[in-house]
Amino acid sequence: MRHVAALAGVGIKTVSRVMNDEPGVSEETRQRVLGASQQLNYQLDMAAGSLRRAGRRTLSIGLLLPSVSNPFSGEIHRALEDSLAARGIAVFAASLDDDPEREKALVAAFLGRRVDGLVLTPIAKSQSYVIPEHSRDLPMVFIDREPVGIEADAVVTDNAVGSAMAASHLIAQGHSKLAYLGDRTDIQTARERRRGFIEEVGRAGIATSSVPVLEGLHDEDSARRAALQLLTSEDPPTAIFSSQNLVTFGVMRALKELGASKRVALVGFDDFTLADMMEPGVTVIAQHPDRIGKLAAERLLARIDGDHGAAQTYVVPSELITRGSGELPPPE
Amino acid sequence: MRHVAALAGVGIKTVSRVMNDEPGVSEETRQRVLGASQQLNYQLDMAAGSLRRAGRRTLSIGLLLPSVSNPFSGEIHRALEDSLAARGIAVFAASLDDDPEREKALVAAFLGRRVDGLVLTPIAKSQSYVIPEHSRDLPMVFIDREPVGIEADAVVTDNAVGSAMAASHLIAQGHSKLAYLGDRTDIQTARERRRGFIEEVGRAGIATSSVPVLEGLHDEDSARRAALQLLTSEDPPTAIFSSQNLVTFGVMRALKELGASKRVALVGFDDFTLADMMEPGVTVIAQHPDRIGKLAAERLLARIDGDHGAAQTYVVPSELITRGSGELPPPE
DNA sequence: CTGAAAGCGCTAACAA
DNA sequence: TTGTTAGCGCTTTCAG
């Protein structure tokens, strides 16, 4: 900047004014400065600026996701990016891999980079460790799961409602022998999905104790094996609800192996690519990661802009998409 | 930092030493400083540090991808993240959407944040606009596509070789009436894939002029329509090669609509989730985004660490994965 | 409309 | 082993 000022024959502050589009510079001076900066290939150093700038804004935020390679996370990331780009805010993204220790380490890493805000999918048992920062006014929005031990904004899917929708849809097709296949039980959303499903089953007058609940299925293969066992048991269910993508894939494989794809009904939580190309198409409760990301961005920006209202949880509705597998009737 | 120093009753530089794990501090002093910093909930400001630090390292890099919501990009992102996390380097990711203007704007945005390096999928006609920075020693690695107008490291898939593999595989199954369905022709990888495919067809003694080449298929539906038209034409091909995921999906839909999935052979470039669950399973030329990401990270780190060797292009081999659709024989 | 001086939080260089 | 001083590139404040 010094060099540009020297070349343009002006004071350093004038260069700063021009580079930041501040008013109070004559058009002529402005052009001279612009010329000099181009000639020197000069580029403002944001980091140095934020050191002194009011509010210390770095125009960057941190985003903690289960994994940047997970399509659901990718969509959220993209929606956030789009909403924040308009304000010139860049996004640091990182993957948690369901590891509470990583969550803490990554939050610390982002704090050290002085991000203007944090959007995160909590995985640690409690988020109380960020209370100091949050009360020091670090904007923070939790997504997908609500935080524990701290009052902060959250944007979540209506997991229980969506799962209840799945149950009532299967029951409406005439099924009474249902089964629930679920994810790790230490994940809040998984528990919510089970609760919503089971409660709806009870509400329909079916004995909830008669519904097999197989949980802790952390990957495709464990889900596949659980489904195989269930389907070859003495009194197999005629309809299955799977609480998550990988579980759904596992169930689909089991059904295919048994040649039961067109006989046993299936509804999965979470939509996925090519679901409509399967045979039959897979009925799902679709989440809306794009809306989650957009809403999270809006809340974060509001907080960054000084909104000090009470913390709120925003719920994004899920949606039943019928494609065939969930509409298979029970056998006679 | 001043406050911590005051509370611990030491000089500011001693605090700096402790926070950066530098040697030359007695264990006792160290503990006192650590105590004080915890009490004040102090956290080193990386940005301020890099202002003075030798080499001005910010411990962050920029990553420009087609879109962070695209699974292929997500895998690359993840591999990079994993390789760089060990060095405490954080990743800024951004989406280009095949927009050359965005490429330039985002590169500028990252330069303003003084990233230590850049990994990017080039889309602009030429990358000569970054020559000034690159020659000023900004580490830069191009992925997926080679840069134009600048000599810099690149990590790419062997697009032509992979496509040739697809051609020879189909020919080996007895097909002689092949067709090529491709992406936008302004994308380098798409042109390479066509070249590899067509050249191999010629090498096998088939008149390349007899092979329909349908290009500019930028999304699923345009690919679907192109395939429908092709397959319902007078002398339809018995085997199709699609140059990219979305094109493959479009072709799959067309085949399904015509009930020809088990009659017309298909090989697609790029692997995708559930490809093996389709009916028949879809044979693909799989790329290895994880290896691309890892290699790119290694090259970038080497450059950051001062490697000034000549720019090189690293080629990651693709792989033929047979699942059924590519092994369908031609009709009698 | 313009510029000089101070200082953001930190690290390099040097001194004690 | 520890501390002091200068200064990174910028923005703020305040004076012309």
Tab-separated table of C-alpha atoms in Angstrom, chain B:
chain	number	residue	atom	x	y	z
B	1	MET	CA	-1.739	-11.458	24.790
B	2	ARG	CA	-0.758	-8.388	26.753
B	3	HIS	CA	-3.346	-9.290	29.353
B	4	VAL	CA	-2.112	-12.845	29.649
B	5	ALA	CA	1.445	-11.595	30.048
B	6	ALA	CA	0.356	-9.180	32.753
B	7	LEU	CA	-1.662	-11.792	34.626
B	8	ALA	CA	1.154	-14.322	34.465
B	9	GLY	CA	3.676	-11.680	35.376
B	10	VAL	CA	5.898	-12.337	32.386
B	11	GLY	CA	6.887	-10.551	29.214
B	12	ILE	CA	4.727	-10.659	26.151
B	13	LYS	CA	7.307	-12.587	24.157
B	14	THR	CA	7.269	-15.358	26.719
B	15	VAL	CA	3.570	-15.776	26.200
B	16	SER	CA	4.185	-15.931	22.477
B	17	ARG	CA	6.774	-18.635	23.076
B	18	VAL	CA	4.407	-20.712	25.136
B	19	MET	CA	1.474	-20.364	22.783
B	20	ASN	CA	3.600	-21.400	19.822
B	21	ASP	CA	5.291	-24.257	21.596
B	22	GLU	CA	8.658	-22.670	21.096
B	23	PRO	CA	11.532	-23.975	23.209
B	24	GLY	CA	13.352	-21.928	25.785
B	25	VAL	CA	10.725	-21.535	28.476
B	26	SER	CA	11.049	-23.099	31.891
B	27	GLU	CA	8.357	-25.556	32.782
B	28	GLU	CA	7.302	-23.420	35.695
B	29	THR	CA	6.825	-20.256	33.645
B	30	ARG	CA	5.091	-22.261	30.992
B	31	GLN	CA	2.517	-23.532	33.455
B	32	ARG	CA	1.940	-20.067	34.808
B	33	VAL	CA	1.320	-18.712	31.308
B	34	LEU	CA	-0.943	-21.607	30.392
B	35	GLY	CA	-2.936	-21.012	33.560
B	36	ALA	CA	-3.335	-17.330	32.837
B	37	SER	CA	-4.367	-17.937	29.258
B	38	GLN	CA	-6.996	-20.439	30.290
B	39	GLN	CA	-8.315	-18.089	32.902
B	40	LEU	CA	-8.703	-15.340	30.345
B	41	ASN	CA	-9.942	-17.779	27.716
B	42	TYR	CA	-7.219	-16.512	25.510
B	43	GLN	CA	-6.690	-17.700	21.969
B	44	LEU	CA	-3.809	-16.863	19.674
B	45	ASP	CA	-4.794	-14.666	16.752
B	46	MET	CA	-3.392	-16.408	13.687
B	47	ALA	CA	-4.088	-13.560	11.322
B	48	ALA	CA	-2.168	-11.073	13.403
B	49	GLY	CA	0.659	-13.532	13.693
B	50	SER	CA	0.982	-14.158	10.002
B	51	LEU	CA	1.374	-10.450	9.477
B	52	ARG	CA	4.855	-10.633	10.903
B	53	ARG	CA	5.705	-14.320	10.609
B	54	ALA	CA	8.492	-15.335	8.288
B	55	GLY	CA	6.983	-16.153	4.912
B	56	ARG	CA	3.715	-14.580	6.004
B	57	ARG	CA	2.060	-17.973	6.258
B	58	THR	CA	-1.630	-17.896	7.036
B	59	LEU	CA	-1.979	-21.662	7.266
B	60	SER	CA	-4.942	-21.560	4.956
B	61	ILE	CA	-5.405	-22.427	1.301
B	62	GLY	CA	-8.104	-21.787	-1.257
B	63	LEU	CA	-9.927	-24.519	-3.139
B	64	LEU	CA	-11.972	-23.732	-6.231
B	65	LEU	CA	-14.325	-26.470	-7.355
B	66	PRO	CA	-17.098	-26.802	-9.915
B	67	SER	CA	-19.451	-26.930	-6.945
B	68	VAL	CA	-19.051	-27.960	-3.336
B	69	SER	CA	-22.361	-29.792	-3.673
B	70	ASN	CA	-21.072	-32.043	-6.435
B	71	PRO	CA	-20.048	-35.454	-5.021
B	72	PHE	CA	-16.907	-35.696	-7.119
B	73	SER	CA	-15.780	-32.306	-5.827
B	74	GLY	CA	-16.753	-33.288	-2.322
B	75	GLU	CA	-14.430	-36.273	-2.396
B	76	ILE	CA	-11.541	-34.198	-3.630
B	77	HIS	CA	-12.247	-31.621	-0.964
B	78	ARG	CA	-12.272	-34.265	1.702
B	79	ALA	CA	-9.002	-35.821	0.601
B	80	LEU	CA	-7.318	-32.436	0.552
B	81	GLU	CA	-8.678	-31.556	3.950
B	82	ASP	CA	-7.364	-34.780	5.422
B	83	SER	CA	-3.918	-34.301	3.938
B	84	LEU	CA	-3.631	-30.692	5.040
B	85	ALA	CA	-5.159	-30.988	8.500
B	86	ALA	CA	-2.011	-32.675	9.756
B	87	ARG	CA	-0.168	-29.447	9.088
B	88	GLY	CA	-2.864	-27.293	10.654
B	89	ILE	CA	-3.858	-25.866	7.314
B	90	ALA	CA	-7.497	-24.877	6.850
B	91	VAL	CA	-9.333	-24.892	3.544
B	92	PHE	CA	-11.466	-22.158	2.015
B	93	ALA	CA	-13.705	-23.777	-0.555
B	94	ALA	CA	-15.794	-22.072	-3.193
B	95	SER	CA	-17.944	-23.054	-6.176
B	96	LEU	CA	-17.270	-21.910	-9.713
B	97	ASP	CA	-20.386	-23.089	-11.529
B	98	ASP	CA	-18.393	-23.214	-14.753
B	99	ASP	CA	-18.272	-19.432	-14.758
B	100	PRO	CA	-14.926	-17.950	-15.874
B	101	GLU	CA	-15.746	-14.614	-14.266
B	102	ARG	CA	-16.327	-16.274	-10.945
B	103	GLU	CA	-13.012	-18.015	-11.258
B	104	LYS	CA	-11.202	-14.714	-11.492
B	105	ALA	CA	-13.225	-13.073	-8.750
B	106	LEU	CA	-12.721	-15.956	-6.350
B	107	VAL	CA	-9.009	-16.163	-7.031
B	108	ALA	CA	-8.809	-12.462	-6.222
B	109	ALA	CA	-10.854	-12.964	-3.050
B	110	PHE	CA	-8.512	-15.687	-1.881
B	111	LEU	CA	-5.433	-13.679	-2.735
B	112	GLY	CA	-6.828	-10.877	-0.612
B	113	ARG	CA	-7.031	-13.357	2.234
B	114	ARG	CA	-3.393	-14.203	1.656
B	115	VAL	CA	-3.888	-17.931	1.334
B	116	ASP	CA	-0.677	-19.960	1.295
B	117	GLY	CA	-1.711	-21.743	-1.854
B	118	LEU	CA	-4.459	-22.410	-4.327
B	119	VAL	CA	-5.945	-25.620	-5.688
B	120	LEU	CA	-8.269	-25.071	-8.569
B	121	THR	CA	-10.326	-26.596	-11.328
B	122	PRO	CA	-9.781	-24.120	-14.130
B	123	ILE	CA	-12.741	-23.075	-16.238
B	124	ALA	CA	-11.623	-19.777	-17.756
B	125	LYS	CA	-10.143	-19.964	-21.245
B	126	SER	CA	-6.748	-19.145	-19.876
B	127	GLN	CA	-5.176	-18.919	-16.472
B	128	SER	CA	-2.550	-16.414	-17.541
B	129	TYR	CA	-4.173	-13.844	-15.279
B	130	VAL	CA	-2.532	-15.508	-12.279
B	131	ILE	CA	0.956	-15.463	-13.759
B	132	PRO	CA	2.005	-12.487	-11.625
B	133	GLU	CA	1.082	-14.258	-8.389
B	134	HIS	CA	2.404	-17.589	-9.482
B	135	SER	CA	5.764	-16.154	-10.396
B	136	ARG	CA	5.762	-14.326	-7.088
B	137	ASP	CA	5.825	-17.804	-5.680
B	138	LEU	CA	2.213	-18.471	-4.828
B	139	PRO	CA	1.907	-22.268	-4.828
B	140	MET	CA	-0.787	-23.408	-7.187
B	141	VAL	CA	-2.013	-26.829	-8.259
B	142	PHE	CA	-4.633	-27.358	-10.925
B	143	ILE	CA	-6.883	-30.359	-10.686
B	144	ASP	CA	-9.099	-32.267	-13.059
B	145	ARG	CA	-8.154	-30.005	-15.955
B	146	GLU	CA	-4.800	-28.676	-17.063
B	147	PRO	CA	-4.307	-24.934	-17.040
B	148	VAL	CA	-3.843	-22.923	-20.196
B	149	GLY	CA	-1.373	-20.086	-20.626
B	150	ILE	CA	0.637	-20.842	-17.522
B	151	GLU	CA	3.092	-23.472	-16.436
B	152	ALA	CA	1.935	-24.966	-13.193
B	153	ASP	CA	1.457	-28.312	-11.525
B	154	ALA	CA	-1.649	-30.241	-12.437
B	155	VAL	CA	-3.267	-33.466	-11.282
B	156	VAL	CA	-5.620	-35.007	-13.788
B	157	THR	CA	-7.367	-38.230	-14.675
B	158	ASP	CA	-6.202	-40.093	-17.788
B	159	ASN	CA	-9.364	-39.118	-19.600
B	160	ALA	CA	-8.341	-40.268	-23.048
B	161	VAL	CA	-6.974	-43.577	-21.796
B	162	GLY	CA	-10.078	-44.267	-19.754
B	163	SER	CA	-12.363	-43.519	-22.659
B	164	ALA	CA	-10.276	-45.726	-24.930
B	165	MET	CA	-10.714	-48.470	-22.369
B	166	ALA	CA	-14.462	-48.031	-22.613
B	167	ALA	CA	-14.331	-48.273	-26.394
B	168	SER	CA	-12.168	-51.365	-26.482
B	169	HIS	CA	-14.285	-53.012	-23.795
B	170	LEU	CA	-17.455	-52.517	-25.815
B	171	ILE	CA	-15.770	-53.643	-28.979
B	172	ALA	CA	-14.495	-56.735	-27.191
B	173	GLN	CA	-18.091	-57.620	-26.393
B	174	GLY	CA	-18.732	-57.753	-30.117
B	175	HIS	CA	-20.202	-54.299	-30.673
B	176	SER	CA	-19.467	-52.387	-33.807
B	177	LYS	CA	-22.305	-49.877	-33.767
B	178	LEU	CA	-21.161	-47.504	-31.052
B	179	ALA	CA	-22.246	-44.017	-30.095
B	180	TYR	CA	-20.635	-41.267	-28.034
B	181	LEU	CA	-22.729	-38.924	-25.889
B	182	GLY	CA	-20.783	-36.045	-24.456
B	183	ASP	CA	-20.659	-32.949	-22.349
B	184	ARG	CA	-20.048	-29.303	-23.259
B	185	THR	CA	-17.215	-29.184	-25.751
B	186	ASP	CA	-15.600	-26.150	-24.177
B	187	ILE	CA	-14.508	-28.318	-21.276
B	188	GLN	CA	-11.094	-29.800	-21.841
B	189	THR	CA	-11.786	-33.121	-20.163
B	190	ALA	CA	-14.836	-33.655	-22.354
B	191	ARG	CA	-12.757	-33.166	-25.478
B	192	GLU	CA	-10.119	-35.573	-24.211
B	193	ARG	CA	-12.710	-38.208	-23.524
B	194	ARG	CA	-14.136	-37.944	-26.984
B	195	ARG	CA	-10.705	-38.073	-28.535
B	196	GLY	CA	-9.722	-41.190	-26.573
B	197	PHE	CA	-12.939	-42.944	-27.435
B	198	ILE	CA	-12.941	-42.116	-31.128
B	199	GLU	CA	-9.282	-42.889	-31.605
B	200	GLU	CA	-9.704	-46.312	-30.079
B	201	VAL	CA	-12.693	-46.997	-32.285
B	202	GLY	CA	-10.583	-46.147	-35.315
B	203	ARG	CA	-7.752	-48.290	-34.046
B	204	ALA	CA	-10.133	-51.238	-33.940
B	205	GLY	CA	-10.859	-50.780	-37.597
B	206	ILE	CA	-14.323	-49.289	-37.264
B	207	ALA	CA	-15.092	-46.283	-39.452
B	208	THR	CA	-15.110	-43.395	-37.019
B	209	SER	CA	-17.426	-41.476	-39.293
B	210	SER	CA	-20.067	-44.095	-38.593
B	211	VAL	CA	-20.054	-43.317	-34.888
B	212	PRO	CA	-22.666	-40.769	-33.831
B	213	VAL	CA	-21.104	-38.083	-31.631
B	214	LEU	CA	-23.721	-36.109	-29.720
B	215	GLU	CA	-22.251	-33.326	-27.631
B	216	GLY	CA	-23.150	-30.215	-25.664
B	217	LEU	CA	-25.326	-32.277	-23.364
B	218	HIS	CA	-25.066	-30.109	-20.267
B	219	ASP	CA	-27.684	-31.794	-18.115
B	220	GLU	CA	-29.609	-34.973	-17.534
B	221	ASP	CA	-32.596	-34.051	-19.607
B	222	SER	CA	-30.734	-32.944	-22.697
B	223	ALA	CA	-28.812	-36.223	-22.530
B	224	ARG	CA	-32.039	-38.154	-22.143
B	225	ARG	CA	-33.584	-36.542	-25.181
B	226	ALA	CA	-30.477	-37.012	-27.270
B	227	ALA	CA	-30.403	-40.691	-26.331
B	228	LEU	CA	-34.090	-41.148	-27.083
B	229	GLN	CA	-33.668	-39.668	-30.506
B	230	LEU	CA	-30.596	-41.738	-31.197
B	231	LEU	CA	-32.163	-44.990	-30.056
B	232	THR	CA	-35.328	-44.517	-32.035
B	233	SER	CA	-33.472	-43.586	-35.204
B	234	GLU	CA	-33.303	-45.786	-38.250
B	235	ASP	CA	-30.078	-47.581	-37.441
B	236	PRO	CA	-29.576	-47.269	-33.681
B	237	PRO	CA	-26.298	-48.102	-31.950
B	238	THR	CA	-26.013	-51.269	-29.929
B	239	ALA	CA	-23.653	-49.709	-27.408
B	240	ILE	CA	-23.363	-46.239	-25.881
B	241	PHE	CA	-20.545	-44.477	-24.112
B	242	SER	CA	-21.501	-41.468	-22.001
B	243	SER	CA	-18.775	-39.047	-21.030
B	244	GLN	CA	-20.018	-37.914	-17.659
B	245	ASN	CA	-22.389	-38.649	-14.796
B	246	LEU	CA	-25.331	-36.503	-15.752
B	247	VAL	CA	-25.124	-37.757	-19.312
B	248	THR	CA	-25.034	-41.325	-18.051
B	249	PHE	CA	-28.150	-40.691	-15.964
B	250	GLY	CA	-29.943	-39.246	-18.968
B	251	VAL	CA	-29.055	-42.253	-21.077
B	252	MET	CA	-30.209	-44.617	-18.338
B	253	ARG	CA	-33.557	-42.875	-18.264
B	254	ALA	CA	-33.937	-43.069	-22.010
B	255	LEU	CA	-33.068	-46.759	-22.003
B	256	LYS	CA	-35.552	-47.394	-19.243
B	257	GLU	CA	-38.321	-45.520	-21.036
B	258	LEU	CA	-37.707	-47.601	-24.136
B	259	GLY	CA	-37.399	-50.810	-22.159
B	260	ALA	CA	-33.957	-51.212	-23.689
B	261	SER	CA	-31.827	-51.288	-20.529
B	262	LYS	CA	-30.981	-54.945	-21.044
B	263	ARG	CA	-30.556	-54.707	-24.762
B	264	VAL	CA	-28.302	-51.726	-25.385
B	265	ALA	CA	-24.869	-51.761	-23.769
B	266	LEU	CA	-23.750	-48.745	-21.746
B	267	VAL	CA	-20.480	-47.627	-20.249
B	268	GLY	CA	-20.349	-44.328	-18.409
B	269	PHE	CA	-17.398	-42.173	-17.449
B	270	ASP	CA	-17.396	-41.525	-13.679
B	271	ASP	CA	-18.615	-43.857	-11.007
B	272	PHE	CA	-21.688	-43.075	-8.910
B	273	THR	CA	-23.515	-44.291	-5.845
B	274	LEU	CA	-25.809	-47.277	-6.371
B	275	ALA	CA	-24.470	-47.955	-9.857
B	276	ASP	CA	-24.339	-51.621	-8.857
B	277	MET	CA	-27.967	-51.550	-7.725
B	278	MET	CA	-29.325	-50.607	-11.121
B	279	GLU	CA	-30.878	-53.208	-13.381
B	280	PRO	CA	-28.472	-54.124	-14.916
B	281	GLY	CA	-25.583	-52.722	-12.886
B	282	VAL	CA	-23.875	-49.890	-14.709
B	283	THR	CA	-20.367	-50.456	-16.004
B	284	VAL	CA	-18.211	-47.385	-15.578
B	285	ILE	CA	-14.783	-45.878	-16.012
B	286	ALA	CA	-14.196	-44.794	-12.420
B	287	GLN	CA	-12.090	-41.830	-11.508
B	288	HIS	CA	-10.346	-41.601	-8.167
B	289	PRO	CA	-11.144	-38.239	-6.658
B	290	ASP	CA	-9.595	-39.247	-3.354
B	291	ARG	CA	-6.270	-39.896	-5.051
B	292	ILE	CA	-6.512	-36.697	-7.024
B	293	GLY	CA	-7.110	-34.741	-3.828
B	294	LYS	CA	-4.317	-36.454	-1.980
B	295	LEU	CA	-1.811	-35.949	-4.779
B	296	ALA	CA	-2.815	-32.313	-5.161
B	297	ALA	CA	-2.272	-31.796	-1.440
B	298	GLU	CA	1.160	-33.390	-1.615
B	299	ARG	CA	2.207	-31.239	-4.527
B	300	LEU	CA	0.908	-28.102	-2.880
B	301	LEU	CA	2.724	-28.856	0.350
B	302	ALA	CA	5.926	-29.551	-1.534
B	303	ARG	CA	5.622	-26.166	-3.251
B	304	ILE	CA	4.794	-24.435	0.011
B	305	ASP	CA	7.884	-26.048	1.472
B	306	GLY	CA	9.999	-24.474	-1.211
B	307	ASP	CA	10.141	-26.997	-4.053
B	308	HIS	CA	11.011	-24.924	-7.100
B	309	GLY	CA	11.273	-27.738	-9.603
B	310	ALA	CA	9.662	-27.479	-13.022
B	311	ALA	CA	5.892	-27.706	-13.215
B	312	GLN	CA	4.604	-31.224	-13.724
B	313	THR	CA	1.355	-32.879	-14.648
B	314	TYR	CA	0.449	-35.923	-12.609
B	315	VAL	CA	-1.922	-38.426	-14.147
B	316	VAL	CA	-4.201	-40.544	-11.989
B	317	PRO	CA	-5.307	-43.682	-13.840
B	318	SER	CA	-8.976	-44.431	-14.187
B	319	GLU	CA	-10.402	-47.871	-13.808
B	320	LEU	CA	-12.944	-49.997	-15.641
B	321	ILE	CA	-15.554	-51.411	-13.283
B	322	THR	CA	-17.769	-54.011	-14.936
B	323	ARG	CA	-21.262	-54.406	-13.555
B	324	GLY	CA	-23.361	-55.727	-16.396
B	325	SER	CA	-24.496	-52.872	-18.610
B	326	GLY	CA	-21.201	-52.772	-20.453
B	327	GLU	CA	-21.125	-56.523	-20.983
B	328	LEU	CA	-24.430	-56.823	-22.794
B	329	PRO	CA	-23.724	-58.449	-26.180
B	330	PRO	CA	-24.989	-56.996	-29.433
B	331	PRO	CA	-28.172	-58.588	-30.761
B	332	GLU	CA	-27.644	-61.547	-33.106
